[in-house]
Coordinates of C-alpha atoms in Angstrom, one line a residue:
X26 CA 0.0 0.0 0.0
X27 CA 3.0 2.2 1.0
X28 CA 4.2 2.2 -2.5
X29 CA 1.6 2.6 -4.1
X30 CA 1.1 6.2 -2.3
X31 CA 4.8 7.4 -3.1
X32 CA 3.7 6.3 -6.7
X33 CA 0.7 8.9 -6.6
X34 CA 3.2 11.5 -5.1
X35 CA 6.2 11.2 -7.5
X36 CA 3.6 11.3 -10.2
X37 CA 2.1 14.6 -8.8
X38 CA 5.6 16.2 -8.2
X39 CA 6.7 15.1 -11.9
X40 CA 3.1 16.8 -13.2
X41 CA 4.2 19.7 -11.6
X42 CA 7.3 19.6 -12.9
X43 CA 7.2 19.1 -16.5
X44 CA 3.8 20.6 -17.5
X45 CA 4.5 19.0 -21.0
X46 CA 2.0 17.5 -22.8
X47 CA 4.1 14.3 -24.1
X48 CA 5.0 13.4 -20.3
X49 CA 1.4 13.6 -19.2
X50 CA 0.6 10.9 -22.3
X51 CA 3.4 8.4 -21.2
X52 CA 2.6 9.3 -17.3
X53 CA -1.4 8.2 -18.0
X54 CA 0.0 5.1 -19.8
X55 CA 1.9 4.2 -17.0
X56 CA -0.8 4.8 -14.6
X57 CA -3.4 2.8 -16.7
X58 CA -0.8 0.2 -16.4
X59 CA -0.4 0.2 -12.2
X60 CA -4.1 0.0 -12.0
X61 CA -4.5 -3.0 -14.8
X62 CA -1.4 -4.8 -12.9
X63 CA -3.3 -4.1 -9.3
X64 CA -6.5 -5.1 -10.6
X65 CA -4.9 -8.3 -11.9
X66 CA -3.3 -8.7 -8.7
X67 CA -6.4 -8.8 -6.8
X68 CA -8.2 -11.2 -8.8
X69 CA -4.6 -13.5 -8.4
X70 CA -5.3 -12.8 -4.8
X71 CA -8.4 -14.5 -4.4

């Protein structure tokens, strides 16, 4: 759980950051990606 939050901060400090629009395209991939790998986690959980 604790990574997960220093994930959500480092991606608010690197949107404040770089306010560039190519960043914030590969930054929304990558958190589509955590939520599909959490999500897939879960369901290996149960």
């Amino acid at each position: 759980m604790n990574k997960i939050i220093i994930f959500v901060v480092a991606f608010l400090v690197l949107r404040f950051f770089f306010k560039s629009a190519k960043l914030l395209i590969k930054v929304a991939i990558m958190a589509a990606l955590v939520i599909l790998f959490i999500k897939f986690r879960d369901v290996l959980w149960m």
